[in-house]
Coordinates of N, CA, C and O in Angstrom, one line a residue:
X1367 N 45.6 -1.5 65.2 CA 44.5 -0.7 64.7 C 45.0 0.0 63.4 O 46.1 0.7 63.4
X1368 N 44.3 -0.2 62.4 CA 44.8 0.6 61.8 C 44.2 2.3 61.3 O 43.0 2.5 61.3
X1369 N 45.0 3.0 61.1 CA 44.8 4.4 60.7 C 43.7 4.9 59.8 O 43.0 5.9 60.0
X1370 N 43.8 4.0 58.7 CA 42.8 4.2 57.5 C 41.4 3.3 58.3 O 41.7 2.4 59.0
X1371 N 40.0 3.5 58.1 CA 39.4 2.8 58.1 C 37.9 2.9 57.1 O 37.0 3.8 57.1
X1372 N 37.9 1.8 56.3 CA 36.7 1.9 55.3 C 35.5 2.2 55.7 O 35.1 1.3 56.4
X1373 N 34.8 3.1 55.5 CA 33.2 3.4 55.8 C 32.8 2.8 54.7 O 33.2 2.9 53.5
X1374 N 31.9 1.8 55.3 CA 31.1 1.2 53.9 C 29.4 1.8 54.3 O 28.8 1.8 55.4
X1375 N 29.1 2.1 53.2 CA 27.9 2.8 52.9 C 26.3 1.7 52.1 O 26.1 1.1 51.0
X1376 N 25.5 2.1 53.3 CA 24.7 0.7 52.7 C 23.9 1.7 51.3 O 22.6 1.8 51.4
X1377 N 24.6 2.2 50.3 CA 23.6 3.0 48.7 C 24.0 1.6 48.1 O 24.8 0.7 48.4
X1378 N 23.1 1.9 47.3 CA 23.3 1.2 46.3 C 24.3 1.3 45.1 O 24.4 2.5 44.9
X1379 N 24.8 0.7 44.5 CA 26.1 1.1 43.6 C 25.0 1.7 42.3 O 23.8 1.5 42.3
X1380 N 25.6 2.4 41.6 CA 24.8 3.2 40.7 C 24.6 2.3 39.1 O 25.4 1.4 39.0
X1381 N 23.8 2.4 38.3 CA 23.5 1.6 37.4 C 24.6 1.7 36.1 O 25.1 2.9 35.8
X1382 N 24.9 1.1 35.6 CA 25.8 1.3 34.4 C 24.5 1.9 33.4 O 23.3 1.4 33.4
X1383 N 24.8 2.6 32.7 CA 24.6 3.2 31.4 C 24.9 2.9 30.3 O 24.1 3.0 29.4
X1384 N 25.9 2.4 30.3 CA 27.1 2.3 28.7 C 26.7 1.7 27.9 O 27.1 2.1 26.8
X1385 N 25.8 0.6 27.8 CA 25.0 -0.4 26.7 C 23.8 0.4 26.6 O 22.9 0.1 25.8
X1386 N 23.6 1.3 27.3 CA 21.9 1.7 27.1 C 22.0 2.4 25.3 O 21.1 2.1 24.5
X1387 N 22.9 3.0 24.9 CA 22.5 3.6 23.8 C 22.5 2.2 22.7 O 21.6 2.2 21.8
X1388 N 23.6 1.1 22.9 CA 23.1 0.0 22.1 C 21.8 -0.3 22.0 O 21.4 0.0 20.8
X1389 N 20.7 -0.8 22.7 CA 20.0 -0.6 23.3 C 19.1 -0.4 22.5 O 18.6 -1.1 21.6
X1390 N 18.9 0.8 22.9 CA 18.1 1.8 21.7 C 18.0 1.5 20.2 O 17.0 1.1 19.7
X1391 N 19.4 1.8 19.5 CA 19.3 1.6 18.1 C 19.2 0.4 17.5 O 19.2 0.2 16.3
X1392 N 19.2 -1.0 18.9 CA 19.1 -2.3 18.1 C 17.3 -1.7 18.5 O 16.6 -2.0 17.5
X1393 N 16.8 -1.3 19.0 CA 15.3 -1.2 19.4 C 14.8 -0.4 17.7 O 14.0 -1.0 16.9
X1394 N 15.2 0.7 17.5 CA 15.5 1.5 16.7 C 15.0 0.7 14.9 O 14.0 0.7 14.1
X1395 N 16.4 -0.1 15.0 CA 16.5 -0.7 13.8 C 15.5 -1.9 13.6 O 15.2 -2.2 12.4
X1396 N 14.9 -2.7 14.8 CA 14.0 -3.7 14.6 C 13.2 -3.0 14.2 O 13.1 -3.0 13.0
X1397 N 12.1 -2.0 14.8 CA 10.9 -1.3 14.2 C 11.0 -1.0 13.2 O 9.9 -0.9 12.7
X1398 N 12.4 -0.5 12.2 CA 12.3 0.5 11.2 C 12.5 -0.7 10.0 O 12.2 -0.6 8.8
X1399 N 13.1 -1.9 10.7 CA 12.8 -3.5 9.6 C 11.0 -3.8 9.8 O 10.2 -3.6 8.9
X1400 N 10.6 -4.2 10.8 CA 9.3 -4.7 10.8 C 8.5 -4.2 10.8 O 7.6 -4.9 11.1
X1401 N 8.3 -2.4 10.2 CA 7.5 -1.5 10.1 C 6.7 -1.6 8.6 O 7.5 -1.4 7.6
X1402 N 5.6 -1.8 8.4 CA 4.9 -2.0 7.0 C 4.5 -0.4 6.6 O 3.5 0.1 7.2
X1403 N 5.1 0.3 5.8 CA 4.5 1.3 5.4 C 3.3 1.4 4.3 O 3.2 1.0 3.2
X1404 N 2.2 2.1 5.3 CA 0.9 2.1 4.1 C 0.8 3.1 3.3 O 1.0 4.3 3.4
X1405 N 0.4 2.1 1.7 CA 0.5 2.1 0.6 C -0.3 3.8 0.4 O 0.4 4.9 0.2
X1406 N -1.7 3.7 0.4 CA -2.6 4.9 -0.1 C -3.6 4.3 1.5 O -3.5 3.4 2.3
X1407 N -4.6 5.6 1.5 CA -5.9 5.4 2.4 C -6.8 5.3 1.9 O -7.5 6.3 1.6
X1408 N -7.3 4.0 1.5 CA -9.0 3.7 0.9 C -10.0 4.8 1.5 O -10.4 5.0 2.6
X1409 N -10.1 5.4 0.5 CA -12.0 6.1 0.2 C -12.6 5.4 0.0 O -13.5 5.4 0.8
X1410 N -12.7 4.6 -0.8 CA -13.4 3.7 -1.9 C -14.2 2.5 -1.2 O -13.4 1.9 -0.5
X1411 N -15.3 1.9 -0.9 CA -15.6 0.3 -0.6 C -14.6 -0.7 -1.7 O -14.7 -0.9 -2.9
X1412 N -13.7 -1.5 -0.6 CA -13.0 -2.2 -2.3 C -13.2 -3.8 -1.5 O -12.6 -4.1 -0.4
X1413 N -14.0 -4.7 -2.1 CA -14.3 -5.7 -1.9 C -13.9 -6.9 -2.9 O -14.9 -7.4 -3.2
X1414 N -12.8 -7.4 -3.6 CA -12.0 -7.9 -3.6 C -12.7 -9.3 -4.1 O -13.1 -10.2 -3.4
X1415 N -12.9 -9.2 -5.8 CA -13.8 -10.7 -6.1 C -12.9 -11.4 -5.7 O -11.7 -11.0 -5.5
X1416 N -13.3 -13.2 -5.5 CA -12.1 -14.2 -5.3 C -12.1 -14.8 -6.7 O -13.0 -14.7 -7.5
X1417 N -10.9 -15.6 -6.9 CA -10.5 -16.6 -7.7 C -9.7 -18.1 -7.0 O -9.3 -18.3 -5.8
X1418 N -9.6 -18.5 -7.9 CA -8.8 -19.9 -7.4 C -7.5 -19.9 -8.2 O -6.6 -20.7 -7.9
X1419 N -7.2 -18.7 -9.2 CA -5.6 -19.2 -9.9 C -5.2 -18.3 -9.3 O -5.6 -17.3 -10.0
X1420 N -4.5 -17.6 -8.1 CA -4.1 -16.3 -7.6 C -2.3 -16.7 -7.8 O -1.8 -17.8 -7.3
X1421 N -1.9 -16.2 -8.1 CA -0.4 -16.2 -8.1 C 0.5 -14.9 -7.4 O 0.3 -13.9 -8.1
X1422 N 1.4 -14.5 -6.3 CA 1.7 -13.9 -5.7 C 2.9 -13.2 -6.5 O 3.8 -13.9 -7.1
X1423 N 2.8 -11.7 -6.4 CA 3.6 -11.1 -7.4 C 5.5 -10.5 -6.8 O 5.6 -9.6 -6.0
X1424 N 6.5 -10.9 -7.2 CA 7.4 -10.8 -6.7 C 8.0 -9.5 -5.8 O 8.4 -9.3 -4.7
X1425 N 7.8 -8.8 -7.2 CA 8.2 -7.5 -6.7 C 7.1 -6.2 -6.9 O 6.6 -6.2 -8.0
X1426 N 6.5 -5.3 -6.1 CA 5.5 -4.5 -5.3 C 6.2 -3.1 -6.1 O 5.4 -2.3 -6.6
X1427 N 7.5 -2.9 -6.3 CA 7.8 -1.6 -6.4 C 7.4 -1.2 -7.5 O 6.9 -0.1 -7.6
X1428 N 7.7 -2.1 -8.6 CA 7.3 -2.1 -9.9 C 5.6 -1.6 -10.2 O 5.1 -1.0 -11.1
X1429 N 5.2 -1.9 -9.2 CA 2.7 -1.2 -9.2 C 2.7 -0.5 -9.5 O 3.8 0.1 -9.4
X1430 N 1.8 0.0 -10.2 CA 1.0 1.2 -9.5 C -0.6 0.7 -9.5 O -1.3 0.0 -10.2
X1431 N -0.9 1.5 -8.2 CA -2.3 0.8 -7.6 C -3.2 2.0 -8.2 O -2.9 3.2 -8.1
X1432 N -4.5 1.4 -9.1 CA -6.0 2.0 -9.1 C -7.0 1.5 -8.6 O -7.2 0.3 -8.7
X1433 N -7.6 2.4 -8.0 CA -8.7 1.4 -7.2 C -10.1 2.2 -7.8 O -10.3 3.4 -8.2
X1434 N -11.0 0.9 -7.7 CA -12.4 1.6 -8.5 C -13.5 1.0 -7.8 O -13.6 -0.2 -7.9
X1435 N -14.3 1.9 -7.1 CA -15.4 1.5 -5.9 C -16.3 2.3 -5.8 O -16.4 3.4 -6.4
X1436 N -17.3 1.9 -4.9 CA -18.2 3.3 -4.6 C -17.2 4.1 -3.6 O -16.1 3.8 -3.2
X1437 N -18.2 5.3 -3.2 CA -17.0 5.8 -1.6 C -17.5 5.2 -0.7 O -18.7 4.9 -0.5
X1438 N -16.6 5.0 0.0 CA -17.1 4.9 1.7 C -18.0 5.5 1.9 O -18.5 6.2 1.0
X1439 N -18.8 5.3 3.3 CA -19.6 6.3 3.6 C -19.7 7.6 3.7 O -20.4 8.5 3.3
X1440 N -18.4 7.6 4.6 CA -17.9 9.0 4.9 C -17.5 10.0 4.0 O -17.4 11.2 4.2
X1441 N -17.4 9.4 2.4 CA -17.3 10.1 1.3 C -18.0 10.7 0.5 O -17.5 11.6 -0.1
X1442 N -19.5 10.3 0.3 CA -20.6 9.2 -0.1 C -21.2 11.1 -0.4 O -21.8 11.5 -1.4
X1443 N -20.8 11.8 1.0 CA -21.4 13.4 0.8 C -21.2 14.1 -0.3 O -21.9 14.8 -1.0
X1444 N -19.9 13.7 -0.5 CA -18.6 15.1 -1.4 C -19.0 14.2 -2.4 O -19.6 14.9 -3.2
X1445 N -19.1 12.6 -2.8 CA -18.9 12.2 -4.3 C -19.8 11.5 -5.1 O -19.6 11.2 -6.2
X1446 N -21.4 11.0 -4.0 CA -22.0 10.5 -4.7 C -22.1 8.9 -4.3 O -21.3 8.5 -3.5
X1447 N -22.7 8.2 -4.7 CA -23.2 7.1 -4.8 C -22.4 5.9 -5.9 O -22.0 4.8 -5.5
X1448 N -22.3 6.5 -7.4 CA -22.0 5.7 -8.2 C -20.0 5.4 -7.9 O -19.3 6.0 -7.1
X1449 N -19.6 4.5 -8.8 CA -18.6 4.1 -8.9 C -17.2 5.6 -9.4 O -17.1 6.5 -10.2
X1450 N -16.6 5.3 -8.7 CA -15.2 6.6 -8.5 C -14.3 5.6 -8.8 O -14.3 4.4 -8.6
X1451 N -13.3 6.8 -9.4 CA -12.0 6.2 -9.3 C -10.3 6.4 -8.4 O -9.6 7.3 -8.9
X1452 N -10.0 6.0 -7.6 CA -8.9 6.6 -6.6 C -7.4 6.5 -7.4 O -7.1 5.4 -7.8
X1453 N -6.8 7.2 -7.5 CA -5.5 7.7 -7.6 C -4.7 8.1 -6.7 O -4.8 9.2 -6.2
X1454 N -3.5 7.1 -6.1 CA -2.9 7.6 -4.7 C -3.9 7.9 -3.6 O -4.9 7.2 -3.5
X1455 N -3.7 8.8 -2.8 CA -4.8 9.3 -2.1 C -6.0 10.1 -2.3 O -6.7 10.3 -1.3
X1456 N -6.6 10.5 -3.6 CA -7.5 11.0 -3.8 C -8.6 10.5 -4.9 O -8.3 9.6 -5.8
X1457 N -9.9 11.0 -4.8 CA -10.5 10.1 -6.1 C -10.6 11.4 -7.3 O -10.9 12.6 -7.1
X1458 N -10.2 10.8 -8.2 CA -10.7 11.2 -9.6 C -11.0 11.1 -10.7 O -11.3 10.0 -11.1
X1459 N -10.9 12.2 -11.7 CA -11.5 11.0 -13.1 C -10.9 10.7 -13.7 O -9.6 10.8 -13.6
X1460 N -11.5 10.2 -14.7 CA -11.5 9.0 -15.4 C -10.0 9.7 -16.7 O -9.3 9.0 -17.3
X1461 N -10.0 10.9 -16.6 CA -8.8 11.7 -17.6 C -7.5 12.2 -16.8 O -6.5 12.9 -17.2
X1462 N -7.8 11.4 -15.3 CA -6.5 11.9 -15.2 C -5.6 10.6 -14.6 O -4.7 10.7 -13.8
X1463 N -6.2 9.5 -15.2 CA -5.5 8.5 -15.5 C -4.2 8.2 -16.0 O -3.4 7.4 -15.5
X1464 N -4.1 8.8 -16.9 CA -3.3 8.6 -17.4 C -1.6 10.1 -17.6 O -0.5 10.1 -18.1
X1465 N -2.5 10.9 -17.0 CA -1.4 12.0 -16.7 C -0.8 11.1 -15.0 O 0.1 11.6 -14.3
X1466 N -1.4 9.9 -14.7 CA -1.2 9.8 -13.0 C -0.2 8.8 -12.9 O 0.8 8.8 -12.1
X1467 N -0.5 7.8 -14.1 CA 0.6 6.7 -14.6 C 2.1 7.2 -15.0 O 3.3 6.8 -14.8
X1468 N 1.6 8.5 -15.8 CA 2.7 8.8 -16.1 C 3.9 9.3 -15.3 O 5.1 9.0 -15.3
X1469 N 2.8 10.3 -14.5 CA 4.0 11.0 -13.2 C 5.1 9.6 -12.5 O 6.2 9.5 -12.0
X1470 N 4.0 8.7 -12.6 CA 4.2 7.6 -11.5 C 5.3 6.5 -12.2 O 6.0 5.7 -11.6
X1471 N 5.2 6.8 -14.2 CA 6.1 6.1 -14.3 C 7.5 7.0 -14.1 O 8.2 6.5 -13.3
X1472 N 7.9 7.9 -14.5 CA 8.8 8.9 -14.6 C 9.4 8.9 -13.1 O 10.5 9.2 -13.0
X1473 N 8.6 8.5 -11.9 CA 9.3 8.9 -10.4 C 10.2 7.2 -10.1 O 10.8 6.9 -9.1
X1474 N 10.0 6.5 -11.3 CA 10.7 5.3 -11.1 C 11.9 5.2 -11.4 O 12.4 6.0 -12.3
X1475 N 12.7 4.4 -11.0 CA 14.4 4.3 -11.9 C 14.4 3.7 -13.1 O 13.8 2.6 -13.1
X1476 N 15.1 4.3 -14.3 CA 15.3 3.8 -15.5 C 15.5 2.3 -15.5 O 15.2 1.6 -16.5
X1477 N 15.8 2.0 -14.9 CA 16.1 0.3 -15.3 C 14.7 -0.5 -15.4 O 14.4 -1.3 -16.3
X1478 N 13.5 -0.1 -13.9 CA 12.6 -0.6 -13.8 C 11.1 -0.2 -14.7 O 10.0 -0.8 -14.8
X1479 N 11.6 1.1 -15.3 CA 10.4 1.7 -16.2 C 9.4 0.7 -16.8 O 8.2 0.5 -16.4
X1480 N 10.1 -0.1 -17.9 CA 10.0 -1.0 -18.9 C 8.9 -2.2 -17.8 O 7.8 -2.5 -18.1
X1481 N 9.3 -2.5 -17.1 CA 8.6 -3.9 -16.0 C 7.7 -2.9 -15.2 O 7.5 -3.5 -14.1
X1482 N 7.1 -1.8 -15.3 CA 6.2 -1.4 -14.8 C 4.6 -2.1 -15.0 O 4.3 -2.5 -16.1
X1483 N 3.9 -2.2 -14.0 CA 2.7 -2.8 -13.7 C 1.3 -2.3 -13.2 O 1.0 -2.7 -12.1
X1484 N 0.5 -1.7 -13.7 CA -0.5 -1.5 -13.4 C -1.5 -2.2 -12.9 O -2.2 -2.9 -13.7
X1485 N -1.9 -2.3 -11.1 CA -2.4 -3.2 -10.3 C -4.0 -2.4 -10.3 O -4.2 -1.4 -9.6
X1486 N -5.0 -3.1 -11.1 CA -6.5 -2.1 -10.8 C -6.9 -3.6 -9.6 O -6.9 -4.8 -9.6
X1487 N -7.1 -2.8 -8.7 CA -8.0 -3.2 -7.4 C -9.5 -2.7 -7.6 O -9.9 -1.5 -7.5
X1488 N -10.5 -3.9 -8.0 CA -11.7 -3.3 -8.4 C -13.0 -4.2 -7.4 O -13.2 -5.4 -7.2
X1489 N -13.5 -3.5 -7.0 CA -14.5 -3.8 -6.0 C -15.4 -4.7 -6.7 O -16.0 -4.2 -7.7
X1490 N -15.6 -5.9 -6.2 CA -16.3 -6.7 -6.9 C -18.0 -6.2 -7.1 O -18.6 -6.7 -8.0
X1491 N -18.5 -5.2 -6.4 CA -20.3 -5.0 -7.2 C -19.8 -3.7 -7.9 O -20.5 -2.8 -7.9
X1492 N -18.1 -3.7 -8.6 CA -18.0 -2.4 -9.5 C -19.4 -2.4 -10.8 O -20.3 -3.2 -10.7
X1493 N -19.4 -1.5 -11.7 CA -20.0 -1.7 -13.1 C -18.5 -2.0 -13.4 O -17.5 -1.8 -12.8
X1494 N -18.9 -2.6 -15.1 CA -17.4 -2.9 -16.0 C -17.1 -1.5 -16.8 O -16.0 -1.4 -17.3
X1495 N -18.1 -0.7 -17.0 CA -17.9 0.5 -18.2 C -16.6 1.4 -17.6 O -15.5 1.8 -18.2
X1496 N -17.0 1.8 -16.0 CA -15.7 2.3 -15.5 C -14.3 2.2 -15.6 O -13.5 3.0 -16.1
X1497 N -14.3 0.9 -15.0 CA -13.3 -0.2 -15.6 C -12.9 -0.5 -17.2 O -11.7 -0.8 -17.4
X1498 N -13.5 -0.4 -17.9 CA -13.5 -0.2 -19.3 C -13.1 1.1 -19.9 O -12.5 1.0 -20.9
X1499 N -13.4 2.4 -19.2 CA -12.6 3.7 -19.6 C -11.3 3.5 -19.0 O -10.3 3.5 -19.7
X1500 N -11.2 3.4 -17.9 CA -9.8 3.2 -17.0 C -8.8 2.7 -18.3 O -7.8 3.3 -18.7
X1501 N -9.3 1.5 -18.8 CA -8.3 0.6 -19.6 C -8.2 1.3 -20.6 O -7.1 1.8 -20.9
X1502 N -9.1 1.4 -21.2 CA -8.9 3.0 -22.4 C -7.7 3.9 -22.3 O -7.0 4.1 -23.3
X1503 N -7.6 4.2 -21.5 CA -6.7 5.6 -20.7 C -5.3 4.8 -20.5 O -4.3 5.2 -21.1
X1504 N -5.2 3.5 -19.6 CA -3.9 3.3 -19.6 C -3.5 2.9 -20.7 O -2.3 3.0 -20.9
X1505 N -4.2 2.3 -22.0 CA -3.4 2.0 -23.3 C -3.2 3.5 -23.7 O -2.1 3.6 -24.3
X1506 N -3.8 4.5 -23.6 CA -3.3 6.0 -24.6 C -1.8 5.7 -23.8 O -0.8 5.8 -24.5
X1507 N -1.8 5.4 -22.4 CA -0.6 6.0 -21.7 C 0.7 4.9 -21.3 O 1.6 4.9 -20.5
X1508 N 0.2 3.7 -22.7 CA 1.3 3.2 -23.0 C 1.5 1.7 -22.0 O 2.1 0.7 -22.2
X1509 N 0.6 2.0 -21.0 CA 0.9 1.5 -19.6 C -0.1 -0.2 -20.0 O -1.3 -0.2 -19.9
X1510 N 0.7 -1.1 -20.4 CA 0.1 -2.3 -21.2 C 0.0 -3.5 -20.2 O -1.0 -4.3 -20.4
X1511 N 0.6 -3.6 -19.4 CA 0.6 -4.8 -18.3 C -0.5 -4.2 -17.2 O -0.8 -3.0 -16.8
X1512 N -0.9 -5.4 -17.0 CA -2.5 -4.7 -16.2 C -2.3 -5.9 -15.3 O -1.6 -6.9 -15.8
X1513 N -2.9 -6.0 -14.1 CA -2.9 -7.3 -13.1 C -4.0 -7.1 -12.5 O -4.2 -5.9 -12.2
X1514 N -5.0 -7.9 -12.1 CA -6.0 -7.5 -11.4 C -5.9 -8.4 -10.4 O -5.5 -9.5 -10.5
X1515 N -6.3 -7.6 -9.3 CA -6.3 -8.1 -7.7 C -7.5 -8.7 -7.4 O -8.6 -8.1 -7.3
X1516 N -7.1 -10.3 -7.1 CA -8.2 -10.6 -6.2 C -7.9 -11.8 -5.2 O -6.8 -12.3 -5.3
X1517 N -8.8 -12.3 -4.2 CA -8.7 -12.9 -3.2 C -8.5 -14.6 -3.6 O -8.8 -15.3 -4.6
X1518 N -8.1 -14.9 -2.7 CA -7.9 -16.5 -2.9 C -9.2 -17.1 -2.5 O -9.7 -16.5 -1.5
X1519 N -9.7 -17.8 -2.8 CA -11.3 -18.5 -2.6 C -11.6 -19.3 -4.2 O -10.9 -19.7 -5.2
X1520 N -13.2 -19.4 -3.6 CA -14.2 -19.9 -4.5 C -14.9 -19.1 -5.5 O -16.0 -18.6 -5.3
X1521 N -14.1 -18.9 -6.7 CA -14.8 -17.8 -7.9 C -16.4 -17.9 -8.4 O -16.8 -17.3 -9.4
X1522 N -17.0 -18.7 -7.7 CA -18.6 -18.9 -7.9 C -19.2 -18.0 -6.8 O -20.3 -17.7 -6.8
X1523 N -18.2 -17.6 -6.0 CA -18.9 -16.7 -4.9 C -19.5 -15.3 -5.8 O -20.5 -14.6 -5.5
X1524 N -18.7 -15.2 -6.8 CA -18.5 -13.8 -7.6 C -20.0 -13.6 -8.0 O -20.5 -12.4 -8.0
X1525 N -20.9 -14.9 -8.3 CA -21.5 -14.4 -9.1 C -22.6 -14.7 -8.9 O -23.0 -15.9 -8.7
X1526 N -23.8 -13.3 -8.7 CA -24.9 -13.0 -8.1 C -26.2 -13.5 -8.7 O -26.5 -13.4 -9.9
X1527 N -27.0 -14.0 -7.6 CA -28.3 -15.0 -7.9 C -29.5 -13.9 -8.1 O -30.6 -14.2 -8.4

């Protein structure tokens, strides 16, 4: 017989821990890669004429986005019916276009200034005169490359019977 004798205990052995913080920050780091951060919040109706030559633009950092629409509905109280212009998150006019470019070129890094791009996102039942001050304003403000956004399709859709 012997002296010592093992009590074995029907617990369960306890869970390891030690990888759980791995764990996490590979959890961590996948969301903060596959996470799309949004650009501005549309006020605006922006309905997007199509074309058939659409060419996909390399680099995004180099934009800056105007959008020119009626408002939403939900806006429709505060701004009216006719065509607005949005800047970042808010709408406004047509003169502060170009103080908006500017801030916007200035918060960029010197190297990229120069390749800066002005992206007007314009709602296909816009008027053009809006659109036509806009462009006004970015030539005072120097801001010469212009891209306009639109959808991949049938460019006869555009145009109303």
């Amino acid at each position: 017989m012997s002296k010592f004798k093992k009590q074995k205990s029907g617990d369960l052995p306890a869970i390891s821990t030690a990888s759980l913080p791995d764990i996490v920050f590979m959890l961590l780091f996948f969301f903060m890669v596959a996470t799309v951060m949004r650009e501005d919040e549309l006020m605006i109706e922006n309905r997007l004429p199509t074309a058939n030559q659409v060419e996909k633009l390399e680099s995004k950092n180099k934009l800056i986005y105007i959008y020119i629409g009626k408002p939403s509905p939900q806006y429709q109280k505060t701004f009216g019916t006719t065509d607005v212009i949005q800047l970042g998150d808010k709408i406004s006019s047509v003169s502060e276009v170009q103080t908006y470019v500017n801030t916007k070129r200035n918060a960029m890094p010197e190297d990229i200034q120069d390749e800066m791009m002005v992206s007007l996102k314009v709602d296909s039942s816009s008027k053009v005169g809006q659109l036509t001050d806009v462009k006004q304003e970015l030539r005072d403000a120097m801001a010469l490359k212009i891209n306009y956004t639109a959808k991949k399709g049938d460019p006869m859709r555009n145009v109303k019977q």
